[in-house]
Tab-separated table of C-alpha atoms in Angstrom:
chain	number	residue	atom	x	y	z
A	1172	MET	CA	67.735	84.004	53.023
A	1173	SER	CA	68.925	85.839	55.903
A	1174	ARG	CA	68.352	89.473	56.383
A	1175	PHE	CA	70.888	92.130	57.280
A	1176	VAL	CA	70.161	95.915	58.313
A	1177	ARG	CA	72.636	98.171	58.554
A	1178	CYS	CA	72.641	99.637	62.413
A	1179	PRO	CA	71.954	103.127	62.639
A	1180	HIS	CA	74.282	103.415	65.811
A	1181	CYS	CA	76.986	101.451	65.090
A	1182	ASN	CA	77.410	101.223	60.802
A	1183	LEU	CA	77.584	97.543	60.868
A	1184	PRO	CA	74.915	94.697	59.487
A	1185	HIS	CA	73.378	92.356	61.693
A	1186	ASP	CA	70.970	89.597	61.295
A	1187	ALA	CA	67.311	91.029	61.468
A	1188	GLU	CA	66.198	87.413	62.164
A	1189	GLU	CA	68.162	87.414	64.935
A	1190	ASP	CA	69.218	90.990	66.535
A	1191	ALA	CA	66.456	93.241	67.464
A	1192	THR	CA	68.647	95.457	68.995
A	1193	CYS	CA	72.121	96.200	68.444
A	1194	PRO	CA	74.277	93.601	69.903
A	1195	ILE	CA	77.286	96.511	70.446
A	1196	THR	CA	75.335	99.250	71.558
A	1197	GLY	CA	72.458	97.749	72.705
A	1198	LYS	CA	69.909	100.294	71.237
A	1199	ALA	CA	67.329	99.423	69.071
A	1200	ILE	CA	67.399	98.561	64.976
A	1201	ALA	CA	65.074	100.461	63.149
A	1202	LEU	CA	63.772	98.013	60.307
A	1203	GLU	CA	63.576	100.152	57.487
A	1204	ARG	CA	63.150	98.383	53.890
A	1205	LYS	CA	65.467	100.905	52.028
A	1206	ARG	CA	68.572	99.812	54.192
A	1207	ASP	CA	67.592	95.941	53.828
A	1208	ILE	CA	70.401	94.062	52.204
A	1209	GLU	CA	69.852	90.870	50.893
A	1210	ARG	CA	72.662	88.278	51.577
A	1211	PRO	CA	73.829	84.782	50.809
A	1212	PRO	CA	73.952	82.520	54.592
A	1213	VAL	CA	77.263	83.358	55.154
A	1214	GLU	CA	79.499	84.792	57.982
A	1215	PRO	CA	80.117	88.378	57.777
A	1216	VAL	CA	83.037	90.083	56.913
A	1217	TRP	CA	83.626	90.923	60.638
A	1218	ARG	CA	84.111	87.838	62.566
A	1219	MET	CA	83.944	89.132	66.345
A	1220	SER	CA	83.648	88.615	70.156
A	1221	ILE	CA	81.115	91.361	71.326
A	1222	PRO	CA	81.654	92.244	74.686
A	1223	PRO	CA	78.852	94.065	76.649
A	1224	ALA	CA	80.189	97.545	76.122
A	1225	ASP	CA	80.486	100.083	73.065
A	1226	VAL	CA	83.954	98.502	72.369
A	1227	VAL	CA	84.621	96.200	69.590
A	1228	GLU	CA	87.663	93.924	69.485
A	1229	MET	CA	88.892	92.498	66.107
A	1230	GLU	CA	89.803	89.024	65.853
A	1231	GLU	CA	92.328	90.083	63.542
A	1232	SER	CA	94.161	92.383	65.941
A	1233	PRO	CA	93.368	91.606	69.466
A	1234	SER	CA	95.516	94.375	71.353
A	1235	VAL	CA	94.054	97.386	69.521
A	1236	THR	CA	90.406	98.613	70.792
A	1237	ARG	CA	88.462	99.852	67.811
A	1238	LEU	CA	84.987	102.292	68.401
A	1239	PHE	CA	84.663	103.610	64.670
A	1240	GLY	CA	81.190	104.685	64.076
A	1241	ILE	CA	80.724	104.394	68.078
A	1242	THR	CA	79.328	107.661	70.064
A	1243	ILE	CA	80.447	108.140	73.591
A	1244	ASP	CA	78.664	109.322	76.372
A	1245	ARG	CA	76.000	110.336	73.628
A	1246	LYS	CA	78.738	113.194	73.120
A	1247	TYR	CA	82.133	111.988	71.140
A	1248	ARG	CA	81.119	110.140	67.470
A	1249	VAL	CA	84.275	108.414	66.878
A	1250	ASP	CA	85.335	108.835	63.525
A	1251	ASP	CA	88.614	106.955	62.901
A	1252	MET	CA	91.841	105.959	64.415
A	1253	ILE	CA	94.935	108.546	64.056
A	1254	GLY	CA	97.435	106.750	66.353
A	1255	ARG	CA	98.319	103.918	68.734
A	1256	GLY	CA	100.794	103.320	71.656
A	1257	GLY	CA	101.205	100.300	73.432
A	1258	MET	CA	99.234	101.543	76.030
A	1259	GLY	CA	96.520	103.245	73.953
A	1260	VAL	CA	94.796	104.396	70.886
A	1261	VAL	CA	94.249	107.588	69.680
A	1262	TYR	CA	90.708	108.421	67.721
A	1263	ARG	CA	89.454	111.470	65.685
A	1264	ALA	CA	86.312	112.464	66.780
A	1265	GLU	CA	83.734	114.951	67.006
A	1266	HIS	CA	81.810	116.881	69.527
A	1267	ILE	CA	78.112	116.487	68.534
A	1268	GLY	CA	76.646	119.117	70.162
A	1269	LEU	CA	79.283	121.639	69.409
A	1270	GLY	CA	80.473	120.103	66.318
A	1271	LYS	CA	83.942	120.862	67.064
A	1272	ARG	CA	86.751	117.846	66.015
A	1273	VAL	CA	88.359	116.285	68.854
A	1274	ALA	CA	91.255	113.297	69.864
A	1275	VAL	CA	89.784	110.918	71.873
A	1276	LYS	CA	92.889	108.779	73.837
A	1277	VAL	CA	91.602	105.308	74.811
A	1278	LEU	CA	93.203	102.961	77.630
A	1279	LEU	CA	93.626	99.843	76.024
A	1280	ARG	CA	91.531	96.880	77.812
A	1281	GLY	CA	93.691	95.412	80.413
A	1282	HIS	CA	95.386	97.996	82.026
A	1283	GLY	CA	92.435	98.393	84.621
A	1284	ALA	CA	91.804	100.204	87.812
A	1285	GLY	CA	94.796	100.155	90.342
A	1286	SER	CA	97.137	99.460	86.906
A	1287	ASP	CA	100.481	101.601	86.419
A	1288	ALA	CA	99.178	102.168	83.236
A	1289	LYS	CA	95.903	103.212	84.253
A	1290	LYS	CA	97.697	105.821	87.027
A	1291	ARG	CA	99.776	107.663	84.293
A	1292	PHE	CA	97.129	107.830	82.155
A	1293	ASP	CA	94.689	109.467	85.003
A	1294	ARG	CA	98.197	111.679	85.550
A	1295	GLU	CA	98.561	112.896	82.460
A	1296	ALA	CA	94.830	114.232	81.995
A	1297	ARG	CA	94.950	116.103	85.575
A	1298	ALA	CA	98.736	117.604	84.906
A	1299	ALA	CA	97.853	118.886	81.148
A	1300	GLY	CA	94.037	119.844	81.755
A	1301	ARG	CA	95.547	122.409	85.318
A	1302	LEU	CA	97.750	123.838	82.515
A	1303	GLY	CA	96.245	125.987	80.644
A	1304	HIS	CA	99.008	127.226	78.093
A	1305	PRO	CA	99.398	127.911	74.366
A	1306	ASN	CA	102.009	125.343	73.992
A	1307	ILE	CA	100.447	122.133	76.402
A	1308	VAL	CA	97.753	120.289	74.680
A	1309	GLN	CA	94.477	121.134	76.070
A	1310	VAL	CA	92.297	117.920	77.597
A	1311	PHE	CA	89.089	118.662	77.365
A	1312	ASP	CA	87.059	115.843	78.903
A	1313	LEU	CA	88.044	112.682	80.777
A	1314	GLY	CA	85.340	109.461	81.250
A	1315	GLU	CA	85.157	106.092	81.025
A	1316	LEU	CA	83.643	103.294	78.301
A	1317	ALA	CA	81.070	100.870	79.666
A	1318	ASP	CA	83.426	98.331	79.911
A	1319	GLY	CA	85.694	100.965	82.311
A	1320	SER	CA	88.376	101.623	79.771
A	1321	PRO	CA	88.948	105.230	80.618
A	1322	TYR	CA	89.237	107.747	77.757
A	1323	LEU	CA	90.495	111.579	77.800
A	1324	VAL	CA	88.999	114.028	74.869
A	1325	MET	CA	92.146	116.884	73.618
A	1326	GLU	CA	92.698	119.364	71.143
A	1327	LEU	CA	93.210	117.551	67.596
A	1328	LEU	CA	96.182	118.483	66.431
A	1329	GLU	CA	96.925	119.042	62.729
A	1330	GLY	CA	101.335	119.133	62.128
A	1331	GLN	CA	103.957	116.277	62.570
A	1332	ALA	CA	105.704	115.287	65.748
A	1333	LEU	CA	109.344	116.842	65.787
A	1334	SER	CA	110.989	113.408	65.774
A	1335	THR	CA	109.248	112.918	62.480
A	1336	ARG	CA	111.067	115.809	61.053
A	1337	LEU	CA	114.616	115.138	62.609
A	1338	GLY	CA	114.149	111.798	60.962
A	1339	ILE	CA	113.366	113.701	57.323
A	1340	GLU	CA	115.692	116.824	57.826
A	1341	GLY	CA	118.405	115.354	60.391
A	1342	ALA	CA	119.748	118.285	61.900
A	1343	LEU	CA	117.462	121.466	61.549
A	1344	PRO	CA	118.272	125.398	60.594
A	1345	ILE	CA	119.941	126.955	64.007
A	1346	GLY	CA	116.691	129.674	64.083
A	1347	ASP	CA	114.025	127.012	64.004
A	1348	VAL	CA	116.013	125.050	66.814
A	1349	CYS	CA	115.905	128.029	68.836
A	1350	SER	CA	112.624	128.973	68.328
A	1351	ILE	CA	111.147	125.263	68.852
A	1352	VAL	CA	113.492	124.409	71.881
A	1353	ALA	CA	112.392	127.991	73.019
A	1354	GLU	CA	108.354	127.359	72.909
A	1355	VAL	CA	109.209	124.152	74.282
A	1356	LEU	CA	110.438	126.042	77.533
A	1357	GLY	CA	107.617	128.279	77.719
A	1358	ALA	CA	105.701	125.082	78.413
A	1359	LEU	CA	107.836	123.524	80.758
A	1360	GLU	CA	107.792	126.907	82.437
A	1361	ALA	CA	104.165	126.968	82.859
A	1362	ALA	CA	104.118	123.159	84.187
A	1363	HIS	CA	106.954	123.923	86.713
A	1364	ALA	CA	104.949	127.027	88.208
A	1365	GLY	CA	102.000	124.765	88.598
A	1366	GLY	CA	104.788	122.240	90.393
A	1367	ILE	CA	104.296	119.532	87.657
A	1368	VAL	CA	107.876	117.744	86.435
A	1369	HIS	CA	107.347	116.654	82.979
A	1370	ARG	CA	110.136	113.549	83.528
A	1371	ASP	CA	109.552	112.670	79.867
A	1372	LEU	CA	110.928	115.303	77.319
A	1373	LYS	CA	112.023	113.810	73.962
A	1374	PRO	CA	111.130	114.604	70.094
A	1375	ASP	CA	107.908	112.070	70.291
A	1376	ASN	CA	106.504	114.186	73.253
A	1377	VAL	CA	106.697	117.888	71.164
A	1378	PHE	CA	104.451	118.395	68.479
A	1379	LEU	CA	105.047	120.937	65.529
A	1380	THR	CA	101.103	122.190	64.077
A	1381	ALA	CA	100.570	122.713	60.915
A	1382	THR	CA	100.361	126.675	61.911
A	1383	GLY	CA	103.533	126.926	63.018
A	1384	GLY	CA	103.000	126.541	66.639
A	1385	VAL	CA	104.869	124.219	69.361
A	1386	LYS	CA	102.915	121.689	71.366
A	1387	LEU	CA	104.393	119.796	74.793
A	1388	LEU	CA	102.171	116.565	74.861
A	1389	ASP	CA	102.252	113.271	77.122
A	1390	PHE	CA	102.421	114.191	81.025
A	1391	GLY	CA	102.059	110.134	81.126
A	1392	ILE	CA	104.795	110.228	83.978
A	1393	SER	CA	105.165	113.620	85.195
A	1394	LYS	CA	105.306	114.335	89.144
A	1395	THR	CA	104.171	116.995	91.381
A	1396	SER	CA	105.967	118.841	94.225
A	1397	ASP	CA	103.596	117.579	96.944
A	1398	GLU	CA	103.816	113.722	96.171
A	1399	THR	CA	105.854	111.451	98.644
A	1400	MET	CA	105.108	108.584	96.388
A	1401	SER	CA	106.501	107.459	92.629
A	1402	LEU	CA	104.600	105.707	90.379
A	1403	THR	CA	107.426	103.101	90.080
A	1404	ARG	CA	109.403	100.991	92.935
A	1405	THR	CA	112.054	103.186	94.630
A	1406	GLY	CA	114.921	102.883	92.617
A	1407	ALA	CA	113.473	102.664	89.097
A	1408	VAL	CA	114.318	104.433	86.417
A	1409	VAL	CA	111.438	106.592	84.876
A	1410	GLY	CA	111.614	108.642	81.251
A	1411	THR	CA	113.304	107.563	77.808
A	1412	PRO	CA	116.994	106.771	78.285
A	1413	TYR	CA	118.337	109.047	76.179
A	1414	TYR	CA	117.289	112.021	77.541
A	1415	LEU	CA	117.652	111.359	81.183
A	1416	ALA	CA	119.609	113.530	83.120
A	1417	PRO	CA	122.040	111.799	85.823
A	1418	GLU	CA	119.804	112.185	88.446
A	1419	GLN	CA	117.263	110.207	86.628
A	1420	ALA	CA	119.868	107.667	85.971
A	1421	ARG	CA	121.272	106.941	89.369
A	1422	GLY	CA	117.538	105.969	90.163
A	1423	GLU	CA	117.170	108.987	92.777
A	1424	ARG	CA	113.415	109.729	94.118
A	1425	ASN	CA	113.985	113.424	94.783
A	1426	ILE	CA	114.528	115.204	91.239
A	1427	ASP	CA	113.323	118.261	90.629
A	1428	HIS	CA	112.570	120.821	87.658
A	1429	ARG	CA	116.104	120.212	86.442
A	1430	VAL	CA	115.647	117.077	85.004
A	1431	ASP	CA	113.171	118.470	82.524
A	1432	LEU	CA	115.760	121.380	81.568
A	1433	TRP	CA	118.584	118.426	81.234
A	1434	ALA	CA	116.372	116.697	78.774
A	1435	ALA	CA	115.580	120.262	77.086
A	1436	GLY	CA	119.498	120.793	76.159
A	1437	VAL	CA	119.596	116.945	74.707
A	1438	LEU	CA	116.702	117.974	72.755
A	1439	LEU	CA	118.365	121.384	71.629
A	1440	PHE	CA	121.999	119.392	70.958
A	1441	GLU	CA	120.016	116.655	68.744
A	1442	CYS	CA	118.051	119.128	66.780
A	1443	LEU	CA	121.416	121.171	65.965
A	1444	THR	CA	123.451	118.596	65.442
A	1445	GLY	CA	121.365	115.661	64.503
A	1446	MET	CA	122.973	113.754	66.871
A	1447	LEU	CA	122.497	112.608	70.306
A	1448	PRO	CA	124.764	114.018	72.906
A	1449	PHE	CA	124.551	110.207	74.569
A	1450	ALA	CA	124.164	107.284	72.678
A	1451	ALA	CA	125.307	103.460	73.333
A	1452	ASP	CA	123.834	99.765	72.007
A	1453	ASN	CA	122.473	99.042	75.176
A	1454	TYR	CA	121.013	100.645	78.793
A	1455	ASN	CA	123.976	99.731	81.043
A	1456	ALA	CA	126.601	101.722	78.731
A	1457	LEU	CA	124.185	104.746	77.992
A	1458	LEU	CA	124.027	105.197	81.664
A	1459	ALA	CA	127.364	104.747	81.860
A	1460	LYS	CA	127.941	107.353	79.210
A	1461	ILE	CA	125.457	109.897	81.051
A	1462	LEU	CA	127.093	108.839	84.423
A	1463	THR	CA	131.019	109.229	83.379
A	1464	GLY	CA	130.884	111.142	79.688
A	1465	ARG	CA	131.184	114.908	78.121
A	1466	PRO	CA	129.174	115.938	75.321
A	1467	THR	CA	130.764	116.858	72.478
A	1468	PRO	CA	130.719	120.389	72.300
A	1469	PRO	CA	128.469	120.723	69.485
A	1470	SER	CA	129.877	123.350	67.342
A	1471	GLN	CA	132.645	120.039	66.735
A	1472	ILE	CA	129.611	118.759	64.878
A	1473	ARG	CA	128.285	121.777	62.962
A	1474	PRO	CA	130.873	124.668	63.454
A	1475	SER	CA	128.270	127.682	62.609
A	1476	ILE	CA	127.163	126.988	65.822
A	1477	ALA	CA	127.849	130.342	67.589
A	1478	PRO	CA	129.913	130.557	71.374
A	1479	GLU	CA	126.803	131.524	72.636
A	1480	LEU	CA	124.323	129.002	72.171
A	1481	GLU	CA	126.833	125.883	72.472
A	1482	GLN	CA	127.137	127.644	75.851
A	1483	VAL	CA	123.354	127.340	76.218
A	1484	VAL	CA	123.303	123.722	75.618
A	1485	LEU	CA	126.319	122.850	77.823
A	1486	THR	CA	124.799	124.464	80.553
A	1487	ALA	CA	121.559	122.845	80.476
A	1488	LEU	CA	123.658	119.448	79.974
A	1489	ALA	CA	125.769	120.458	83.305
A	1490	PHE	CA	126.212	117.191	85.032
A	1491	ASP	CA	125.463	118.666	88.100
A	1492	ALA	CA	121.884	119.750	88.618
A	1493	ALA	CA	123.209	122.917	90.744
A	1494	ASP	CA	125.196	124.066	87.374
A	1495	ARG	CA	122.402	124.000	85.092
A	1496	TYR	CA	119.825	126.940	84.130
A	1497	GLY	CA	118.011	127.411	87.696
A	1498	SER	CA	114.340	127.574	85.858
A	1499	ALA	CA	112.780	127.347	82.365
A	1500	ALA	CA	112.557	130.503	82.158
A	1501	GLU	CA	116.374	131.395	82.721
A	1502	MET	CA	117.268	129.094	80.082
A	1503	ARG	CA	114.650	130.519	77.611
A	1504	ALA	CA	115.812	134.238	77.931
A	1505	ALA	CA	119.592	132.856	77.450
A	1506	LEU	CA	118.320	131.022	74.381
A	1507	LEU	CA	116.344	133.501	72.712
A	1508	GLU	CA	119.350	136.015	73.229
A	1509	ALA	CA	121.993	133.288	71.578
A	1510	LYS	CA	119.609	132.895	68.862
A	1511	LYS	CA	120.659	136.771	68.110
A	1512	ALA	CA	124.189	136.192	68.138
A	1513	PRO	CA	125.908	135.627	64.722
A	1514	SER	CA	127.495	132.222	63.219
A	1515	PRO	CA	131.075	132.039	62.712
A	1516	LEU	CA	130.774	130.668	59.337
A	1517	ALA	CA	129.975	132.796	56.378
A	1518	PRO	CA	126.636	132.843	54.897
A	1519	GLY	CA	125.012	129.911	53.419
A	1520	VAL	CA	127.773	127.590	54.312
A	1521	ASP	CA	125.687	125.923	57.134
A	1522	ASP	CA	122.917	125.159	54.429
A	1523	VAL	CA	125.816	123.468	52.661
A	1524	ILE	CA	126.982	121.417	55.639
A	1525	ARG	CA	123.604	120.277	56.692
A	1526	GLN	CA	122.983	119.020	52.705
A	1527	GLY	CA	126.270	117.553	52.741
A	1528	ALA	CA	125.528	115.899	56.251
A	1529	ARG	CA	122.001	114.526	55.393
A	1530	MET	CA	123.547	113.670	51.750
A	1531	ARG	CA	125.864	111.341	53.706
A	1532	GLU	CA	123.484	109.923	55.849
A	1533	ASP	CA	120.822	108.797	52.723
A	1534	LEU	CA	123.798	107.767	51.251
A	1535	SER	CA	124.728	105.270	54.033
A	1536	ILE	CA	121.411	103.905	54.532
A	1537	SER	CA	121.004	102.875	50.994
A	1538	GLY	CA	124.515	101.160	51.603
A	1539	GLU	CA	126.965	103.711	49.033
A	1540	SER	CA	129.898	105.008	50.456
A	1541	PRO	CA	129.286	108.680	50.374
A	1542	THR	CA	132.596	111.267	49.410
A	1543	LEU	CA	131.307	114.411	50.704
A	1544	ASP	CA	133.894	115.509	52.886
A	1545	LEU	CA	133.752	119.305	55.006
A	1546	HIS	CA	136.856	120.801	55.656
A	1547	ALA	CA	136.508	124.361	53.516
A	1548	ALA	CA	133.213	124.617	55.797
A	1549	GLY	CA	135.264	123.999	58.591
A	1550	TYR	CA	132.710	121.168	59.710
A	1551	GLU	CA	134.017	118.215	61.879
A	1552	GLU	CA	133.837	114.712	61.323
A	1553	HIS	CA	132.462	111.684	64.226
A	1554	PRO	CA	132.181	108.474	63.062
A	1555	GLU	CA	128.711	107.237	63.056
A	1556	GLY	CA	127.908	104.084	65.208
A	1557	ASP	CA	125.551	101.174	65.523
A	1558	GLU	CA	123.764	103.097	68.433
A	1559	GLU	CA	119.763	102.243	68.466
A	1560	ASP	CA	117.005	104.226	70.021
A	1561	PRO	CA	114.519	103.164	72.550
A	1562	THR	CA	110.889	103.333	72.107
A	1563	GLU	CA	109.797	103.653	75.639
A	1564	VAL	CA	110.721	103.380	79.335
A	1565	SER	CA	109.625	102.588	82.653
A	1566	ASP	CA	111.286	99.813	84.551
A	1567	SER	CA	112.280	97.753	81.770
A	1568	PHE	CA	114.235	99.273	78.298
A	1569	VAL	CA	113.398	98.767	74.472
A	1570	PHE	CA	115.507	99.622	72.021
A	1571	SER	CA	114.458	99.311	68.317
A	1572	ASP	CA	116.268	99.303	65.161
A	1573	VAL	CA	116.311	102.903	64.730
A	1574	PRO	CA	120.175	103.791	64.095
A	1575	ARG	CA	121.208	107.233	66.116
A	1576	PRO	CA	125.147	108.105	65.710
A	1577	PRO	CA	126.666	109.426	68.896
A	1578	ALA	CA	128.150	112.620	69.592
A	1579	THR	CA	129.798	111.710	73.017
A	1580	LEU	CA	133.667	112.149	73.587
A	1581	PRO	CA	133.953	110.616	77.170
A	1582	ASP	CA	137.960	111.434	77.030
A	1583	TYR	CA	137.305	114.544	74.982
A	1584	GLU	CA	140.415	116.924	75.415
A	1585	GLY	CA	141.197	120.196	72.811
A	1586	GLU	CA	140.300	119.678	69.505
A	1587	PRO	CA	140.430	115.866	67.609
A	1588	SER	CA	142.647	116.373	64.512
A	1589	ILE	CA	141.046	115.641	61.410
A	1590	GLU	CA	141.678	115.701	57.511
A	1591	VAL	CA	138.825	116.108	55.237
A	1592	ASP	CA	138.276	117.671	51.781
A	1593	PHE	CA	135.170	119.623	50.690
A	1594	GLU	CA	134.081	120.519	47.618
A	1595	LEU	CA	131.965	123.603	46.895
A	1596	PRO	CA	128.813	123.883	44.212
A	1597	PRO	CA	130.386	125.392	41.013
A	1598	ASP	CA	127.658	128.063	41.805
A	1599	PHE	CA	128.302	128.779	45.283
A	1600	GLU	CA	129.576	132.409	46.529
A	1601	ALA	CA	129.960	133.375	49.910
A	1602	SER	CA	129.234	137.099	51.018
């Protein structure tokens, strides 16, 4: 019978009759009798094609690079995978010398030197690494695996993405929204001061930590002010479509920090209303809305929004960049001032509106017909469409099956008429 020995380096079983060294790490296997495993002559559980590097790609998922149990550059011991995307995988790891928990992001094999993915990966590391700010994810290290796959080491975050919270709650409490977006604007202020435009601000790239902090992620398509060439060809649109400023939608090359302020306005609108200011079921229709439509005043969707806060949203979403805030600092100051403004509705009514809207959405997803109407609270209803959400955008656009209700009224004139009824709970008391 074959004798299998568990390798102390990669933690996988290898045939002791054939392998004196680990085929994965290239290190000697210590043949300790107490670790020997007697097994029948069958194929190992893992059927693998071993590359000449630290990397093992499993046949069951060839697009995913797995590094479980591997030590990178004799410093970072990889424990498990915590996330993956189209271009990279993120692992939970530990710095052996410091005992510090970190996240290691590895670019998938196939995105080699010279590729756009590799350039964006390097850009993310450089941009985040040079910006020491409490609201920007920290990058500690950058390197390459033995097979040439680049990796970067970042702080390990515990919590959830803003997109996750929006998916659970829909529209968020107004105070929370102002605090979250204010911290995002603080991060943008630091980035802009460093000559960096993020260009891809969206809920997926805003992380809410378990300790109540906010972190801005993913500077992969950011642009520095001294760059003369874009990572994409002339006229290509870079960013996530729903958060594109008009000048980005037109494919202009000479954009500046005000595209980030537009995206912050979209983020603010979405967190306040649970809707997007511009949405469509295909890319061309979406661009047309961004370039020709007008966002619905958010108070028409959520009447508890104070006029001062609504003005912050609409200023950020001004079609002409010159009509937006001049800086992230200016927008942040206006937002924090607007946060102090009282709601036009009685205390407690906003919670009822949020609960009713969420219940209506849940019932809609389940196929039931909701009967909630919100006239008594001053709530104005807008029809939900079949709009979808893109996952990621560069030169091509992919729309997923996540429904996103529209909030655009291209021909908005005055207050649209609506007749709705609303029944408050028996124990509700407005003070």
